[in-house]
Tab-separated table of C-alpha atoms in Angstrom:
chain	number	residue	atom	x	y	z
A	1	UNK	CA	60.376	-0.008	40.577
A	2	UNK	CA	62.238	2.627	39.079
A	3	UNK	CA	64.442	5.453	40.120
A	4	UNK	CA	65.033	9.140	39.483
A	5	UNK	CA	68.671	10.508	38.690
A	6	UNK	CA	68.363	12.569	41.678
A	7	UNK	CA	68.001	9.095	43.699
A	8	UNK	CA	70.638	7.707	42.114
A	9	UNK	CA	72.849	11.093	42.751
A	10	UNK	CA	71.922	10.178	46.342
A	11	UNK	CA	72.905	6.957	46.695
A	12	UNK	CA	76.277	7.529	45.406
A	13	UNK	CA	76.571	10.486	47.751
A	14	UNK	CA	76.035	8.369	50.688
A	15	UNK	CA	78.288	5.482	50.066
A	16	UNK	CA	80.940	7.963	48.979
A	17	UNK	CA	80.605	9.488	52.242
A	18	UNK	CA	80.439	6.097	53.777
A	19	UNK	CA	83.472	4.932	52.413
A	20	UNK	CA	85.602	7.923	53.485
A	21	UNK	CA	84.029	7.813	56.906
A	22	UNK	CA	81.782	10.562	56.812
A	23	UNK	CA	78.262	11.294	58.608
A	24	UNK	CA	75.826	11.317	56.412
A	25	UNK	CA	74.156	14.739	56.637
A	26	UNK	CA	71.384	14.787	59.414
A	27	UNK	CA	72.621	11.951	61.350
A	28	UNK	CA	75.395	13.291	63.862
A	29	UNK	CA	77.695	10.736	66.440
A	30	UNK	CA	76.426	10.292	69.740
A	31	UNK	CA	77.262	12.463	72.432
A	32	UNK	CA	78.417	10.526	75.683
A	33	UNK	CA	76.749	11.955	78.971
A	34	UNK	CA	79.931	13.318	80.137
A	35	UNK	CA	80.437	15.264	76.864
A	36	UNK	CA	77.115	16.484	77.154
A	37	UNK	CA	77.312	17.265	80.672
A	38	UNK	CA	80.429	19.637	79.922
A	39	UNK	CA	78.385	20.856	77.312
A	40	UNK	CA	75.497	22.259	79.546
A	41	UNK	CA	77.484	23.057	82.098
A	42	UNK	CA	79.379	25.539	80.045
A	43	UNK	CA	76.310	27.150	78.992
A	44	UNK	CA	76.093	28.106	82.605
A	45	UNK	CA	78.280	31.150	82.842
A	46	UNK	CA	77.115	32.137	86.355
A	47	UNK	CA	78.730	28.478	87.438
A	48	UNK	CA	81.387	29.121	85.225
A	49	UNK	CA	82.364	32.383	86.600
A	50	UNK	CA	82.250	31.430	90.405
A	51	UNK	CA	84.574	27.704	89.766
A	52	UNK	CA	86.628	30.389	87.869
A	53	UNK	CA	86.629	32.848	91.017
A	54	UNK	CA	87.649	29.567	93.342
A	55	UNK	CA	90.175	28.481	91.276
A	56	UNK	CA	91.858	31.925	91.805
A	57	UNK	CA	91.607	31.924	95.459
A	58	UNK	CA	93.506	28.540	95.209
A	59	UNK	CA	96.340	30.063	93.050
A	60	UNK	CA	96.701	33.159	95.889
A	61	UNK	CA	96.871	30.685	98.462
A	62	UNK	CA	99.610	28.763	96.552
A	63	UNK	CA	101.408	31.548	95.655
A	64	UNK	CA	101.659	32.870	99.661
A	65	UNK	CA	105.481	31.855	99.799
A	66	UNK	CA	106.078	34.134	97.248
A	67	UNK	CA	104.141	36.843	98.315
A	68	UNK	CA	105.371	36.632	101.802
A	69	UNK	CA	108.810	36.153	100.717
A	70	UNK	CA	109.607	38.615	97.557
A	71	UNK	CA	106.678	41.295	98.131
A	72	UNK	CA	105.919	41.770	101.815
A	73	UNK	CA	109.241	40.706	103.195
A	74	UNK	CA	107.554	39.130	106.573
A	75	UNK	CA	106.704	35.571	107.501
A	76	UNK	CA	103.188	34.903	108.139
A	77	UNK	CA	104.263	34.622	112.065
A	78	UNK	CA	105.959	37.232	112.145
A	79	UNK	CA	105.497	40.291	115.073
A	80	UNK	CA	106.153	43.698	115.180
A	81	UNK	CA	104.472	44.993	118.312
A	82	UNK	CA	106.857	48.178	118.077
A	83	UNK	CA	107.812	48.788	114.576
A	84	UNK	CA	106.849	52.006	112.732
A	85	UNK	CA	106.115	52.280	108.785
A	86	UNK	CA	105.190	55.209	106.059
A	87	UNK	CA	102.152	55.723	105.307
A	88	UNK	CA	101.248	58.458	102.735
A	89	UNK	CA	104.724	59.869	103.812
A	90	UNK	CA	103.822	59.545	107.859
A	91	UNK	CA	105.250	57.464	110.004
A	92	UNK	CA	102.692	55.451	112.287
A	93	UNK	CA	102.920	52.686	114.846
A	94	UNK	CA	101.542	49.063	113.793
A	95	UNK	CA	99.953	49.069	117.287
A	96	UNK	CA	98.842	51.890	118.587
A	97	UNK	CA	99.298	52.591	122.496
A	98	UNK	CA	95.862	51.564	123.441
A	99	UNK	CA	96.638	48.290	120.935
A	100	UNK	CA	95.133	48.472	118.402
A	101	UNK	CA	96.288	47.142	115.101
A	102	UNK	CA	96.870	49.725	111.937
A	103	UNK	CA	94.508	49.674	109.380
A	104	UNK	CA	94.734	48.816	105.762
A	105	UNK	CA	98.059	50.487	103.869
A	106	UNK	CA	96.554	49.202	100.662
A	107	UNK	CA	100.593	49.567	99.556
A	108	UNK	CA	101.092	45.494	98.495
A	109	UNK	CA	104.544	46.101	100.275
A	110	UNK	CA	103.827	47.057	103.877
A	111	UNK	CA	100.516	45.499	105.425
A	112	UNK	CA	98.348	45.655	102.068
A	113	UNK	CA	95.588	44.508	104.873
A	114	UNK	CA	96.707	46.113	107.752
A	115	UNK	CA	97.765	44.383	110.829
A	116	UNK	CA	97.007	41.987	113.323
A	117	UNK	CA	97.185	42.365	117.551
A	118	UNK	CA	100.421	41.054	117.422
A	119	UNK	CA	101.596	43.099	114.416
A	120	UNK	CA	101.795	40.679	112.153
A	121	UNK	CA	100.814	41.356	108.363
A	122	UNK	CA	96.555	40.152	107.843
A	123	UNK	CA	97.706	39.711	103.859
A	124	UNK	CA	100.319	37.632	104.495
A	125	UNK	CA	98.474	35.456	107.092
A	126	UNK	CA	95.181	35.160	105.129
A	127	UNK	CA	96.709	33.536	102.092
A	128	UNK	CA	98.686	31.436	104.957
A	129	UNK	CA	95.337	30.882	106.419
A	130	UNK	CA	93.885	30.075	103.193
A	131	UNK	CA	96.516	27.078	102.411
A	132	UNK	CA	95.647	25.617	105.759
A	133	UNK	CA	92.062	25.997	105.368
A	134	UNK	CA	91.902	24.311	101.524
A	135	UNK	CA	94.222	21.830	102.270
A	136	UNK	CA	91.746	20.212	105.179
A	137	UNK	CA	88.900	20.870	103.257
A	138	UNK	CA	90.436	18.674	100.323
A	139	UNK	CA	91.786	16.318	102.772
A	140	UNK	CA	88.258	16.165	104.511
A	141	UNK	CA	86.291	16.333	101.389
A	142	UNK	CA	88.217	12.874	100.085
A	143	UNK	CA	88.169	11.152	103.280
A	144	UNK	CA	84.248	11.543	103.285
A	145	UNK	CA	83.974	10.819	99.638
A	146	UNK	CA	86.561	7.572	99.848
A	147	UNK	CA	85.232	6.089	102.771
A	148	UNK	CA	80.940	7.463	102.104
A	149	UNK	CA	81.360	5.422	98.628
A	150	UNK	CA	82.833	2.775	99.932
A	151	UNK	CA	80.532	1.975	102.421
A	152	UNK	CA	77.118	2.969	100.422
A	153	UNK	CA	78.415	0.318	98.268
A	154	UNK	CA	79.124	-2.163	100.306
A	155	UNK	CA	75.672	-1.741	102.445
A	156	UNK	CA	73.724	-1.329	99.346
A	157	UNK	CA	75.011	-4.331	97.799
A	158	UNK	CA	75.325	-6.749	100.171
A	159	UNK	CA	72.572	-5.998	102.717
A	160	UNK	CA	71.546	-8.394	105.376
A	161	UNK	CA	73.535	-7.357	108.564
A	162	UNK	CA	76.436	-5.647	106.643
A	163	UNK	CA	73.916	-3.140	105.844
A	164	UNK	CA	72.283	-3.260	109.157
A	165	UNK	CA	75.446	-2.964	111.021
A	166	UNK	CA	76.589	0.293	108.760
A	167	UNK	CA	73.414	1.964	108.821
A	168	UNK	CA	72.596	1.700	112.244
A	169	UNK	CA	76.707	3.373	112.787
A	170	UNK	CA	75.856	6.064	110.209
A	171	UNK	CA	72.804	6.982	112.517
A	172	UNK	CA	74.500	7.062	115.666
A	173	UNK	CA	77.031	9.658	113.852
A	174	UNK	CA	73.596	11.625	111.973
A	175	UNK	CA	71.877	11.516	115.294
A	176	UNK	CA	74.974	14.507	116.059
A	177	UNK	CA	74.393	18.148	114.974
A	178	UNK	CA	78.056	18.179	112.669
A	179	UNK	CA	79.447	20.913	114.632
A	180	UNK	CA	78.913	19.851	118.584
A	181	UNK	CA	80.260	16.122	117.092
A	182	UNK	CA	83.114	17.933	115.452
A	183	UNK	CA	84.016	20.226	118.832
A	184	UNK	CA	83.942	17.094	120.805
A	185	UNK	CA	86.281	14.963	118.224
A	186	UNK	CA	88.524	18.166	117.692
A	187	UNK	CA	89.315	18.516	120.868
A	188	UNK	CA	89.791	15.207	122.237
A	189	UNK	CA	92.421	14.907	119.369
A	190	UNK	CA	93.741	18.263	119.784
A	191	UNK	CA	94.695	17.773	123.657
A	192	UNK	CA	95.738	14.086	123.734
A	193	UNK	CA	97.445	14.350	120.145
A	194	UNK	CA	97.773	11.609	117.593
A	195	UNK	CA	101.625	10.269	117.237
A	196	UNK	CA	100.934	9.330	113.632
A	197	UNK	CA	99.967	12.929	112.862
A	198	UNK	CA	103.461	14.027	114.395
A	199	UNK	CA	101.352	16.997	116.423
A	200	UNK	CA	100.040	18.830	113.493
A	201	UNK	CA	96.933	20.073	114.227
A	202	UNK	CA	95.909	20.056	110.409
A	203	UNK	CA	95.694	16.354	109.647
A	204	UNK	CA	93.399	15.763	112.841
A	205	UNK	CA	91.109	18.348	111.830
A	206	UNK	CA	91.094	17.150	108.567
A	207	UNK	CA	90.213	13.654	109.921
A	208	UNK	CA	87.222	15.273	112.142
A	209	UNK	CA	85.965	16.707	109.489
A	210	UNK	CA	85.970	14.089	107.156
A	211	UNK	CA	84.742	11.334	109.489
A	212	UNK	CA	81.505	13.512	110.754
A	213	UNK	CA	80.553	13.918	106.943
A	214	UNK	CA	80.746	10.442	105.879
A	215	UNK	CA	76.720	9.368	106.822
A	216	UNK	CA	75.708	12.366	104.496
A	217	UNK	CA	77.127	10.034	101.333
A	218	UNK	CA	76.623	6.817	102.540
A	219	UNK	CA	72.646	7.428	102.477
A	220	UNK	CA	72.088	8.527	98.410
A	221	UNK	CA	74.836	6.226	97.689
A	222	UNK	CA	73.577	3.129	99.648
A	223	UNK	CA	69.561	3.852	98.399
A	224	UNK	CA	71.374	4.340	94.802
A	225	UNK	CA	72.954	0.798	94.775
A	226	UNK	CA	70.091	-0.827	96.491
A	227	UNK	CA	68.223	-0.325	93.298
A	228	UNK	CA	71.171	-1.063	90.734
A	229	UNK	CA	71.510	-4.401	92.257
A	230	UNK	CA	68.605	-5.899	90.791
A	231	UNK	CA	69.134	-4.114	87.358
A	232	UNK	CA	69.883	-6.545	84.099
A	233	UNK	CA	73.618	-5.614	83.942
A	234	UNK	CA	74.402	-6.908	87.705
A	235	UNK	CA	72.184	-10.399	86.588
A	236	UNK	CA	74.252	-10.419	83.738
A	237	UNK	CA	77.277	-10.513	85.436
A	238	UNK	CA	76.361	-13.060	88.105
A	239	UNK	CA	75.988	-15.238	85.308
A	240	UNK	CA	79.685	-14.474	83.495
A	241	UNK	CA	80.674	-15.573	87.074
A	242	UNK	CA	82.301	-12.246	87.942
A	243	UNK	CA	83.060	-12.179	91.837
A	244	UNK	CA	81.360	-9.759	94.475
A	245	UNK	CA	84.293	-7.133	94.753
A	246	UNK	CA	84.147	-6.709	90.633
A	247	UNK	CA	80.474	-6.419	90.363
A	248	UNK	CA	80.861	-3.409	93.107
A	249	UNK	CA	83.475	-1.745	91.502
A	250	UNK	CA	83.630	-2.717	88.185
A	251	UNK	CA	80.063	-2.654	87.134
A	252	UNK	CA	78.255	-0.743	90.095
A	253	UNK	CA	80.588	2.242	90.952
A	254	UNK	CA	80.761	3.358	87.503
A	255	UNK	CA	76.669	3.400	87.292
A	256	UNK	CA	77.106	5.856	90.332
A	257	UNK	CA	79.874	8.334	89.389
A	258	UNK	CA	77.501	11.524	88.489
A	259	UNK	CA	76.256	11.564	92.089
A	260	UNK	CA	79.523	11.171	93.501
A	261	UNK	CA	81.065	13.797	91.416
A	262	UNK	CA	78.029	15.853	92.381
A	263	UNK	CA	78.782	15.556	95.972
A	264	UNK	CA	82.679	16.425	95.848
A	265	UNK	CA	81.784	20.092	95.286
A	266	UNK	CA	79.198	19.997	98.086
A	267	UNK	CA	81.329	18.078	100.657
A	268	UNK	CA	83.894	20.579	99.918
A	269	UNK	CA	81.988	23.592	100.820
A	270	UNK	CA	80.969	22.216	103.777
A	271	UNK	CA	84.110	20.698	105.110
A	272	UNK	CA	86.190	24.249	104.419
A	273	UNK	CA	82.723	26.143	106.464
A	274	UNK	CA	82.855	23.379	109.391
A	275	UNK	CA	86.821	23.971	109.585
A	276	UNK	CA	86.330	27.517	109.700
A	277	UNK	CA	83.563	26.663	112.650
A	278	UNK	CA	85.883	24.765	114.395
A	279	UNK	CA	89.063	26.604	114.170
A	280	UNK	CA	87.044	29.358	115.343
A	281	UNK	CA	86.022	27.557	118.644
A	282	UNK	CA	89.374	26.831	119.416
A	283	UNK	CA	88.856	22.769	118.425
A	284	UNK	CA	90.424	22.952	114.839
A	285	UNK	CA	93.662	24.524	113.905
A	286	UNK	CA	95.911	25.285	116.599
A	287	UNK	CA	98.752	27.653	116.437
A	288	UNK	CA	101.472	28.518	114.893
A	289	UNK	CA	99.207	27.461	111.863
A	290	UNK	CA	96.546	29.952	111.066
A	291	UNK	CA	93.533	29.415	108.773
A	292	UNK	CA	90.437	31.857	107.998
A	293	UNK	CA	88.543	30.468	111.303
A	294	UNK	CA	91.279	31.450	113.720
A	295	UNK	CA	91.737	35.176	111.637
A	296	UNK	CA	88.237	35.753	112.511
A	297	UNK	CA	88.059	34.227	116.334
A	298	UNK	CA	91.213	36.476	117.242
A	299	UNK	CA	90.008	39.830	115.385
A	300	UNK	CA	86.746	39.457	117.579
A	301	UNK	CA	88.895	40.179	120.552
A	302	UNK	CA	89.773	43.829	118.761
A	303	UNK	CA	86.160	44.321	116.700
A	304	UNK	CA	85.018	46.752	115.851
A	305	UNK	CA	87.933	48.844	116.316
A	306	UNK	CA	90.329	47.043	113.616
A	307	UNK	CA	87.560	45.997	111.689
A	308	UNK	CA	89.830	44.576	108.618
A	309	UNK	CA	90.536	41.620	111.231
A	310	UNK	CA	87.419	40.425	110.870
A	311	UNK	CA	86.601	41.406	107.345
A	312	UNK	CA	89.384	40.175	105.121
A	313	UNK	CA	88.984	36.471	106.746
A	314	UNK	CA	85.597	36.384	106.422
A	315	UNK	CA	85.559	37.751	102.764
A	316	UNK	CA	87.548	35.211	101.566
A	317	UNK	CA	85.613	32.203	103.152
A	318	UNK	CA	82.444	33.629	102.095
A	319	UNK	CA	83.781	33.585	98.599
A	320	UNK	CA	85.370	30.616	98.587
A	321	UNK	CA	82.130	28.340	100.079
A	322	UNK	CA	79.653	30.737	97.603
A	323	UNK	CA	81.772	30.151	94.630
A	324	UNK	CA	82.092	26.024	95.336
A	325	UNK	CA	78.321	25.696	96.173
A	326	UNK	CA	76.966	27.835	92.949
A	327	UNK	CA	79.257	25.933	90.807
A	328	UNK	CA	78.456	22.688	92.518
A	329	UNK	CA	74.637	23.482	91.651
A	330	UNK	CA	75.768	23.941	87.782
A	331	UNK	CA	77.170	20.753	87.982
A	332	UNK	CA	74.350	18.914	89.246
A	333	UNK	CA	72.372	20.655	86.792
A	334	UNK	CA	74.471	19.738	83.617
A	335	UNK	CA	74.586	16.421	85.299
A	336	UNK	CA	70.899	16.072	85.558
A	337	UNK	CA	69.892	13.744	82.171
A	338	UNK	CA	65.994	15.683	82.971
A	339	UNK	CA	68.015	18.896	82.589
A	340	UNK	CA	65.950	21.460	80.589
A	341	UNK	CA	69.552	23.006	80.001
A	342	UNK	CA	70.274	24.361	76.098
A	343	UNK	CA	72.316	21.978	74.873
C-alpha cells in the first residue's frame, strides 16, 4: 500500500493536533443536554423576553422599601383620608366628599397610581402587594415541588401499598376543584390560626397553596419512575448493592430533573394566580399585609369610579403569571430532546 504526501501531510496534522489537545476539524465535543437546552432556549427570544419582564417585576417588588421610603415618603399602610396634594399646580383632596379615591398623579412622588379608599398610595401598596404575593408563590411553588417529588418517587419506586396508599390520598385531594379546596383550607387556618406561623397570614397561605398542588406532580413524576425502575441502570445498581434511598435519589431523581425543572415555572404561575384567587375571597392574605388579590377585591367596592384600583393590581398579576407561563413553555421546549428547535 502506498501513500500520497498529502496523506502523509494529514497524518501529521492530526497527531499534532492530538498531542496539543485539539479537535480534529469536523469532529466537535459533545454537547451535554443541559448545554443544549440553554442553547435552544435562547434561541427563543419571545421566552427570553417575558423571564426577562418577570425578573423585573421581582426587582420592583424588592426594591418597595426604597421606593416607599426615599421616593414616595408613605408606608404602604399608610392613610390620608383628609390630606390635600398639587396636582398640575391645584390642590385636590385624596378622597373626594362622596369618597372616592384620586386618580393617577403620574408624579413618582405623590400617588404615581393614585389612591386607595383609605388614602393610601396604590404604587406604594402594589409593589408591597407584589412582595407578599411572590414570596407565597415561591414558598408554595417549593412546597409542591419538595413534597410532589418526593412522593412520585417514593410511589413509583416502591409500589405495592406505598403506592396504593399515596395515590389513593392524591385522589381524594384531585377529586377537589383547587380553589373551593383552597377557600376551605384558607380559612380554617386563617380563623383558628397556626402558633408555629406566629399569626402571619402569609406562611398559611403559602402552605394551602402548596399542599392543594402537590397531586398535580406526584402523577408525571410517579408514571415517570414507574418506568425508570425497570431500566438497566437501576438493575445495575441492585447488583453493586446500593440501598433503596440511593437508588431513588442518587440514580432515579437525577433521570427525572428536566420534568421537574419544567414544572417549577408552571407551579409557580399557578400558585401566585390561586393566591391572588384566594386573597381575593377573603381566605388568603389577611390584613395589614396586602398582595395583588386583596388590591383588586377592595377596589371592586369603588369600580368603576376609581378605576386605577382595579387596574394597576390586575396589570401586574396578569404580567407576572403571562410572563412565567410563556417562558415556562420555552423551557419545556428547549427541554424537549424531540425539539425541532435551531440549535
Amino acid at each position: 500500500m502506498s501513500f500520497s504526501g498529502s496523506d502523509i501531510q494529514a497524518e501529521l496534522a492530526f497527531a499534532a493536533q492530538s498531542a496539543q489537545g485539539e479537535e480534529p476539524p469536523g469532529e466537535q465535543p459533545g454537547i451535554g443536554p443541559y448545554r443544549l437546552a440553554w442553547r435552544r432556549l435562547r434561541r427563543n427570544r419571545v421566552a427570553m423576553v417575558f423571564g426577562v419582564i418577570f425578573i423585573l417585576l421581582v426587582i420592583l417588588c424588592l426594591l418597595a422599601p426604597i421606593y416607599s421610603q426615599d421616593v414616595a415618603h408613605i408606608g404602604p399602610n399608610t392613610g390620608n383620608l383628609t390630606g390635600q396634594i398639587k396636582v398640575g399646580g391645584k390642590l385636590e383632596y385624596v378622597l373626594s366628599l362622596q369618597g372616592i379615591p384620586i386618580g393617577p398623579t403620574w408624579d413618582i412622588h405623590h400617588y404615581f397610581l393614585g389612591a386607595d379608599t383609605n388614602g393610601r398610595d396604590v404604587a406604594v401598596r402594589l409593589l408591597y402587594g407584589g412582595r407578599s404575593s411572590l414570596y407565597i408563590g415561591v414558598v408554595a411553588m417549593l412546597i409542591t415541588m419538595v413534597l410532589g417529588t418526593m412522593l412520585g418517587i417514593i410511589a413509583g419506586y416502591f409500589r405495592g401499598w406505598i403506592d396504593a396508599v399515596i395515590s389513593r390520598v392524591n385522589d381524594l385531594v384531585w377529586s377537589y376543584p383547587a380553589v373551593l379546596l383552597g377557600i376551605t383550607l384558607g380559612t380554617v387556618l386563617n380563623v383558628r390560626g397556626l402558633w408555629i406561623f406566629h399569626s402571619t397570614t402569609l406562611l398559611t397561605t403559602a402552605l394551602v397553596v402548596g399542599f392543594v398542588y402537590i397531586p398535580y406532580v406526584v402523577r408525571p413524576i410517579r408514571a415517570q419512575v414507574l418506568t425508570l425502575r425497570e431500566r438497566e441502570f437501576v438493575d445495575a445498581a441492585r447488583q453493586q448493592g446500593l440501598g433503596n434511598i440511593r437508588i431513588m435519589f442518587g440514580e432515579i431523581l437525577p433521570n427525572v430533573a428536566s420534568t421537574i425543572i419544567i414544572f417549577v415555572p408552571l407551579m409557580l404561575a399557578n400558585a401566585i394566580l390561586l393566591e391572588a384567587a384566594l386573597s381575593f375571597l377573603g381566605a388568603g392574605v389577611q390584613a395589614p399585609n396586602s398582595s395583588w388579590g386583596t388590591m383588586i377585591g377592595a377596589g371592586l367596592q369603588v369600580f368603576p369610579g376609581a378605576f386605577h384600583t382595579v387596574l394597576a393590581p390586575g396589570v401586574m398579576l396578569v404580567l407576572a403569571v403571562m410572563s412565567v407561563n410563556i417562558f415556562g413553555d420555552g423551557l419545556r421546549d428547549a427541554l424537549d430532546p424531540r425539539s425541532k428547535a435551531a440549535i
